[in-house]
Short mmCIF file of C-alpha atoms and ligand atoms in Angstrom, two decimals:
data_model
loop_
_atom_site.label_atom_id
_atom_site.label_comp_id
_atom_site.label_asym_id
_atom_site.label_seq_id
_atom_site.Cartn_x
_atom_site.Cartn_y
_atom_site.Cartn_z
CA MET I 138 13.49 -11.67 7.60
CA TYR I 139 13.07 -8.99 4.99
CA LYS I 140 15.73 -6.17 4.80
CA ARG I 141 13.66 -3.79 2.93
CA VAL I 142 10.05 -3.90 2.01
CA LEU I 143 7.17 -1.78 0.39
CA LEU I 144 4.21 -1.99 2.61
CA LYS I 145 0.96 -0.93 1.07
CA LEU I 146 -1.88 0.01 3.42
CA SER I 147 -5.73 0.18 2.21
CA GLY I 148 -6.90 3.53 2.79
CA GLU I 149 -10.60 1.88 3.30
CA ALA I 150 -8.89 0.02 6.09
CA LEU I 151 -7.82 3.24 7.76
CA ALA I 152 -11.40 4.18 8.43
CA ALA I 153 -11.97 0.94 10.50
CA GLY I 154 -15.43 0.51 11.32
CA SER I 155 -16.90 3.86 10.29
CA GLY I 156 -15.96 3.53 6.65
CA PHE I 157 -15.05 7.11 5.99
CA GLY I 158 -12.08 9.13 7.29
CA ILE I 159 -9.38 8.25 9.74
CA ASP I 160 -10.04 5.84 12.76
CA ALA I 161 -7.84 7.63 15.26
CA ILE I 162 -7.21 4.58 17.44
CA PHE I 163 -6.62 2.34 14.56
CA ILE I 164 -3.82 4.42 12.88
CA HIS I 165 -1.91 4.57 16.11
CA LYS I 166 -2.30 0.96 16.30
CA ILE I 167 -0.95 0.71 12.88
CA ALA I 168 1.80 3.06 13.43
CA GLU I 169 2.80 0.69 16.70
CA GLU I 170 3.10 -2.03 14.44
CA ILE I 171 5.30 -0.26 11.79
CA ALA I 172 7.42 0.86 14.71
CA ALA I 173 7.87 -2.60 15.88
CA ALA I 174 8.67 -3.92 12.25
CA HIS I 175 11.26 -1.10 11.93
CA ALA I 176 12.88 -2.21 15.25
CA LEU I 177 13.65 -5.61 13.77
CA GLY I 178 15.85 -3.72 11.60
CA CYS I 179 14.06 -3.55 8.34
CA GLN I 180 13.77 -0.49 6.17
CA ILE I 181 10.15 0.63 5.44
CA GLY I 182 8.84 2.36 2.62
CA ILE I 183 4.89 2.73 2.63
CA VAL I 184 1.99 3.37 0.08
CA VAL I 185 -1.37 4.30 1.64
CA GLY I 186 -4.39 4.34 -0.38
CA GLY I 187 -7.29 6.87 -0.46
CA GLY I 188 -10.42 5.05 -0.53
CA ASN I 189 -11.52 6.07 2.97
CA PHE I 190 -11.82 9.44 1.38
CA PHE I 191 -12.36 9.43 -2.28
CA ARG I 192 -11.91 7.25 -5.21
CA GLY I 193 -11.76 8.29 -8.89
CA VAL I 194 -14.14 5.25 -9.73
CA ALA I 195 -16.52 5.69 -6.91
CA GLN I 196 -20.24 6.19 -7.34
CA GLN I 197 -20.03 9.89 -6.04
CA ALA I 198 -17.37 10.62 -9.19
CA ILE I 199 -19.96 9.21 -11.78
CA ASP I 200 -20.72 12.49 -13.37
CA MET I 201 -17.15 13.87 -12.92
CA ASP I 202 -14.21 13.93 -15.44
CA ARG I 203 -11.92 10.90 -14.55
CA VAL I 204 -9.07 12.91 -14.41
CA ALA I 205 -10.42 15.42 -12.02
CA ALA I 206 -11.86 12.54 -10.02
CA ASP I 207 -8.38 10.72 -9.93
CA HIS I 208 -6.73 13.93 -8.76
CA MET I 209 -9.00 14.12 -5.84
CA GLY I 210 -8.34 10.66 -5.34
CA MET I 211 -4.55 11.17 -5.11
CA LEU I 212 -4.96 14.13 -2.73
CA SER I 213 -6.76 11.97 -0.28
CA THR I 214 -3.85 9.71 -0.14
CA VAL I 215 -1.83 12.61 0.69
CA ILE I 216 -4.30 13.56 3.82
CA ASN I 217 -3.59 9.64 4.87
CA SER I 218 0.12 9.98 4.47
CA ILE I 219 0.35 13.15 6.64
CA ALA I 220 -1.76 11.47 9.47
CA LEU I 221 0.31 8.30 9.32
CA GLN I 222 3.50 10.16 9.54
CA ASP I 223 2.13 11.91 12.47
CA ALA I 224 1.22 8.81 14.32
CA ILE I 225 4.82 7.31 13.26
CA GLU I 226 6.66 10.19 14.48
CA LYS I 227 4.58 10.04 17.94
CA ARG I 228 6.40 6.64 18.53
CA GLY I 229 9.64 8.34 18.20
CA LEU I 230 10.57 7.34 14.53
CA THR I 231 11.95 9.71 11.83
CA CYS I 232 9.45 9.55 8.92
CA ARG I 233 9.25 11.29 5.60
CA VAL I 234 6.34 11.83 3.28
CA MET I 235 7.40 12.05 -0.49
CA SER I 236 4.78 13.30 -2.91
CA ALA I 237 4.49 12.26 -6.46
CA ILE I 238 2.63 15.54 -6.90
CA GLU I 239 4.33 18.61 -5.97
CA MET I 240 3.28 20.43 -2.81
CA HIS I 241 6.62 21.67 -0.88
CA GLN I 242 4.87 23.27 1.83
CA VAL I 243 3.21 19.73 2.89
CA ALA I 244 5.64 17.27 1.73
CA GLU I 245 9.02 16.60 -0.11
CA PRO I 246 8.75 15.99 -3.93
CA TYR I 247 9.39 12.20 -4.68
CA ILE I 248 13.05 11.99 -5.84
CA ARG I 249 14.24 8.25 -5.87
CA ARG I 250 17.66 8.84 -4.92
CA ARG I 251 16.67 10.99 -1.94
CA ALA I 252 13.87 8.07 -1.03
CA MET I 253 16.65 5.58 -1.06
CA ARG I 254 19.07 7.78 1.13
CA HIS I 255 16.06 8.15 3.79
CA LEU I 256 15.66 4.29 3.78
CA GLU I 257 19.37 3.66 4.09
CA LYS I 258 19.35 6.28 7.09
CA GLY I 259 16.63 4.11 8.90
CA ARG I 260 13.73 6.70 7.97
CA ILE I 261 10.34 5.40 7.44
CA VAL I 262 9.29 6.78 3.79
CA ILE I 263 5.53 7.44 2.83
CA PHE I 264 5.22 7.51 -0.81
CA ALA I 265 2.23 9.81 -1.18
CA ALA I 266 -0.21 10.93 -4.19
CA GLY I 267 -0.03 7.46 -5.87
CA THR I 268 2.14 7.55 -9.13
CA GLY I 269 1.06 11.29 -9.70
CA ASN I 270 -0.96 9.92 -13.05
CA PRO I 271 -4.75 9.49 -13.41
CA PHE I 272 -6.15 6.17 -14.36
CA PHE I 273 -3.78 4.39 -11.96
CA SER I 274 -4.32 2.71 -8.48
CA THR I 275 -2.14 3.04 -5.24
CA ASP I 276 -1.49 -0.66 -5.87
CA THR I 277 0.17 0.17 -8.98
CA ALA I 278 2.01 3.12 -7.27
CA ALA I 279 3.14 0.55 -4.52
CA SER I 280 4.28 -1.91 -7.24
CA LEU I 281 6.20 0.98 -8.86
CA ARG I 282 7.82 2.01 -5.77
CA ALA I 283 8.76 -1.51 -4.61
CA MET I 284 10.70 -1.79 -8.04
CA GLU I 285 12.17 1.52 -7.58
CA ILE I 286 13.41 1.10 -4.13
CA LYS I 287 14.67 -2.46 -4.89
CA ALA I 288 12.38 -3.81 -2.05
CA ASP I 289 12.61 -7.58 -1.09
CA ILE I 290 8.68 -8.09 -1.12
CA LEU I 291 5.47 -5.90 -1.74
CA LEU I 292 3.28 -6.41 1.49
CA LYS I 293 -0.23 -5.52 0.70
CA ALA I 294 -2.07 -5.09 4.08
CA THR I 295 -5.76 -4.81 3.53
CA SER I 296 -9.13 -5.55 4.69
CA VAL I 297 -9.19 -9.44 3.44
CA ASP I 298 -6.85 -12.06 4.72
CA GLY I 299 -5.50 -13.24 1.55
CA ILE I 300 -6.55 -14.10 -2.01
CA TYR I 301 -9.63 -15.85 -2.64
CA THR I 302 -11.15 -17.82 -5.53
CA ALA I 303 -13.76 -15.02 -5.53
CA ASP I 304 -14.38 -11.64 -3.75
CA PRO I 305 -14.96 -13.09 -0.11
CA LYS I 306 -16.93 -10.10 0.76
CA SER I 307 -19.74 -11.19 -1.83
CA ASN I 308 -18.91 -14.86 -1.90
CA PRO I 309 -18.82 -16.53 1.31
CA ASP I 310 -18.14 -19.86 -0.19
CA ALA I 311 -14.88 -18.61 -1.83
CA THR I 312 -11.58 -20.41 -0.82
CA LYS I 313 -8.07 -18.94 0.08
CA PHE I 314 -5.20 -19.48 -1.92
CA ASP I 315 -1.96 -19.90 0.29
CA GLN I 316 0.40 -19.25 -2.82
CA ILE I 317 -0.73 -18.30 -6.18
CA THR I 318 1.23 -17.19 -9.44
CA TYR I 319 0.92 -13.91 -11.12
CA ASN I 320 -0.69 -15.61 -14.11
CA ASP I 321 -3.30 -17.23 -12.19
CA ILE I 322 -4.47 -13.83 -10.47
CA LEU I 323 -4.74 -12.36 -14.13
CA ARG I 324 -6.08 -15.60 -15.92
CA LEU I 325 -8.87 -15.90 -13.28
CA ASN I 326 -9.37 -12.31 -13.07
CA LEU I 327 -9.13 -12.19 -9.44
CA ARG I 328 -9.95 -8.36 -8.43
CA VAL I 329 -7.79 -8.29 -4.86
CA MET I 330 -5.29 -6.06 -6.93
CA ASP I 331 -5.80 -4.43 -10.39
CA THR I 332 -4.13 -5.99 -13.36
CA THR I 333 -1.45 -3.12 -13.99
CA ALA I 334 -0.28 -3.62 -10.54
CA VAL I 335 -0.19 -7.53 -10.68
CA SER I 336 1.47 -7.16 -14.35
CA LEU I 337 4.33 -4.82 -13.16
CA CYS I 338 5.10 -7.30 -10.36
CA LYS I 339 5.24 -10.11 -12.93
CA ASP I 340 7.23 -8.67 -15.33
CA ASN I 341 9.86 -7.31 -12.56
CA ASN I 342 9.35 -10.53 -10.50
CA MET I 343 8.61 -8.80 -7.34
CA PRO I 344 6.88 -11.23 -4.91
CA MET I 345 3.91 -10.11 -3.24
CA MET I 346 2.07 -11.05 -0.15
CA VAL I 347 -1.58 -10.20 0.66
CA PHE I 348 -2.53 -10.21 4.28
CA SER I 349 -5.35 -8.63 6.75
CA MET I 350 -4.14 -5.62 8.51
CA LYS I 351 -7.17 -6.02 11.03
CA GLU I 352 -5.36 -8.40 13.06
CA GLN I 353 -2.87 -6.82 15.60
CA GLY I 354 0.50 -7.91 14.91
CA ASN I 355 0.47 -9.08 11.40
CA ILE I 356 2.78 -6.36 9.88
CA VAL I 357 5.40 -7.36 12.55
CA ARG I 358 4.89 -10.91 11.65
CA VAL I 359 5.17 -10.63 8.00
CA VAL I 360 8.12 -8.46 8.05
CA GLY I 361 9.75 -10.96 10.46
CA GLY I 362 9.51 -13.27 7.66
CA GLU I 363 6.38 -15.42 8.63
CA LYS I 364 4.10 -16.54 5.74
CA LEU I 365 0.65 -15.05 6.22
CA GLY I 366 -2.43 -14.77 3.99
CA SER I 367 -1.27 -15.43 0.30
CA LEU I 368 1.86 -15.25 -1.27
CA VAL I 369 2.25 -14.26 -4.91
CA THR I 370 5.20 -15.59 -7.22
CA ALA I 371 5.94 -16.64 -10.67
N1 ADP H 157 -10.33 -12.76 -5.50
C1 ADP H 157 -10.36 -11.94 -4.33
N2 ADP H 157 -9.66 -12.38 -3.13
C2 ADP H 157 -9.52 -11.38 -2.25
N3 ADP H 157 -9.88 -10.08 -2.17
C3 ADP H 157 -10.67 -9.83 -3.38
C4 ADP H 157 -11.03 -10.67 -4.54
N4 ADP H 157 -11.62 -9.97 -5.53
C5 ADP H 157 -11.95 -8.82 -4.82
N5 ADP H 157 -11.47 -8.61 -3.54
C6 ADP H 157 -11.43 -7.47 -2.82
O1 ADP H 157 -10.18 -6.68 -2.80
C7 ADP H 157 -10.15 -5.85 -1.70
C8 ADP H 157 -8.89 -5.57 -1.27
O2 ADP H 157 -8.06 -4.60 -2.02
P1 ADP H 157 -7.90 -3.03 -1.59
O3 ADP H 157 -7.36 -2.45 -2.76
O4 ADP H 157 -7.04 -3.19 -0.53
O5 ADP H 157 -9.35 -2.69 -1.29
P2 ADP H 157 -9.87 -1.63 -0.33
O6 ADP H 157 -9.03 -0.52 -0.10
O7 ADP H 157 -11.04 -1.45 -1.21
O8 ADP H 157 -10.41 -2.21 0.87
C9 ADP H 157 -11.10 -6.18 -0.73
O9 ADP H 157 -12.01 -5.35 -0.58
C10 ADP H 157 -11.65 -7.50 -1.34
O10 ADP H 157 -12.88 -7.70 -0.84
O1 UDP H 158 -1.42 6.51 -9.22
C1 UDP H 158 -2.36 6.83 -8.88
C2 UDP H 158 -3.11 6.43 -7.54
C3 UDP H 158 -4.30 6.80 -7.11
N1 UDP H 158 -5.01 7.45 -7.88
C4 UDP H 158 -6.34 7.94 -7.26
O2 UDP H 158 -6.46 7.71 -5.76
C5 UDP H 158 -7.53 7.00 -5.41
C6 UDP H 158 -7.57 6.23 -4.10
O3 UDP H 158 -6.41 5.13 -4.43
P1 UDP H 158 -7.01 3.69 -4.09
O4 UDP H 158 -8.19 3.53 -4.83
O5 UDP H 158 -5.89 2.69 -4.71
O6 UDP H 158 -6.97 3.50 -2.70
P2 UDP H 158 -7.24 2.40 -1.67
O7 UDP H 158 -8.14 1.39 -2.45
O8 UDP H 158 -5.81 1.52 -1.53
O9 UDP H 158 -7.75 2.89 -0.62
C7 UDP H 158 -8.02 6.14 -6.75
O10 UDP H 158 -9.26 5.57 -6.77
C8 UDP H 158 -7.70 6.92 -7.97
O11 UDP H 158 -8.59 7.76 -8.01
C9 UDP H 158 -4.58 7.94 -9.05
O12 UDP H 158 -5.36 8.62 -9.79
N2 UDP H 158 -3.34 7.68 -9.57
#
């Protein structure tokens, strides 16, 4: 099993069936799974997306300046992070939100050494506001934080159950890879993650696993060392 992981949770998945906002029942199920994974003895850092509220590249932002839209997107990850922190703390765990954009009244600023200390003390750390920079994604933020905290693996929990030959939502004939290399994701232009996130993991040899967060128990299984979804390595 893994000693320290970076778990990336899709923002869109938090909306569950409704497609927007946070599904109160679903977020508690996720928190329950995170608590169970933590009980196995794993140190857990989390990056949450913001797609359930706002995406810088979304249709609704088409007439906006990209930087302004990305600022909105990053703030939406803060909303999700606070909701998840609340749900995790309801399970009796200690959880800190660290934001890449300073907002002292709401969250701690992201300071790497403090994040490491929180993890060593068994606190769950949620990294909010992505990388703090526009033109990036929360997948890239997850790759970056995984490297910074020296995670054993980047676990991407999302709405699909792995990496397919094409987007399975629009191509029902697509087939799933059990294992795939960084180079093949880039070469085949598979859009399960953006190329910046994949390149960062590739250059630093950070293994990744893409799996479904819809099926209850998957997070615990993966943290426990079970191979689910698709594994990405060199
Ligand atoms: N080749 C592919 N294999 C798997 N998923 C893919 C692929 N290409 C695109 N996708 C899409 O990537 C998304 C997973 O990434 P994620 O950032 O978690 O998305 P979201 O937050 O939009 O759900 C899924 O919505 C899936 O439809
Ligand atoms: O480092 C970052 C991370 C995120 N974002 C913005 O935040 C939005 C929400 O993140 P993302 O789309 O990655 O969320 P997810 O798809 O996981 O729900 C993005 O569209 C960007 O607009 C950004 O500007 N910089």
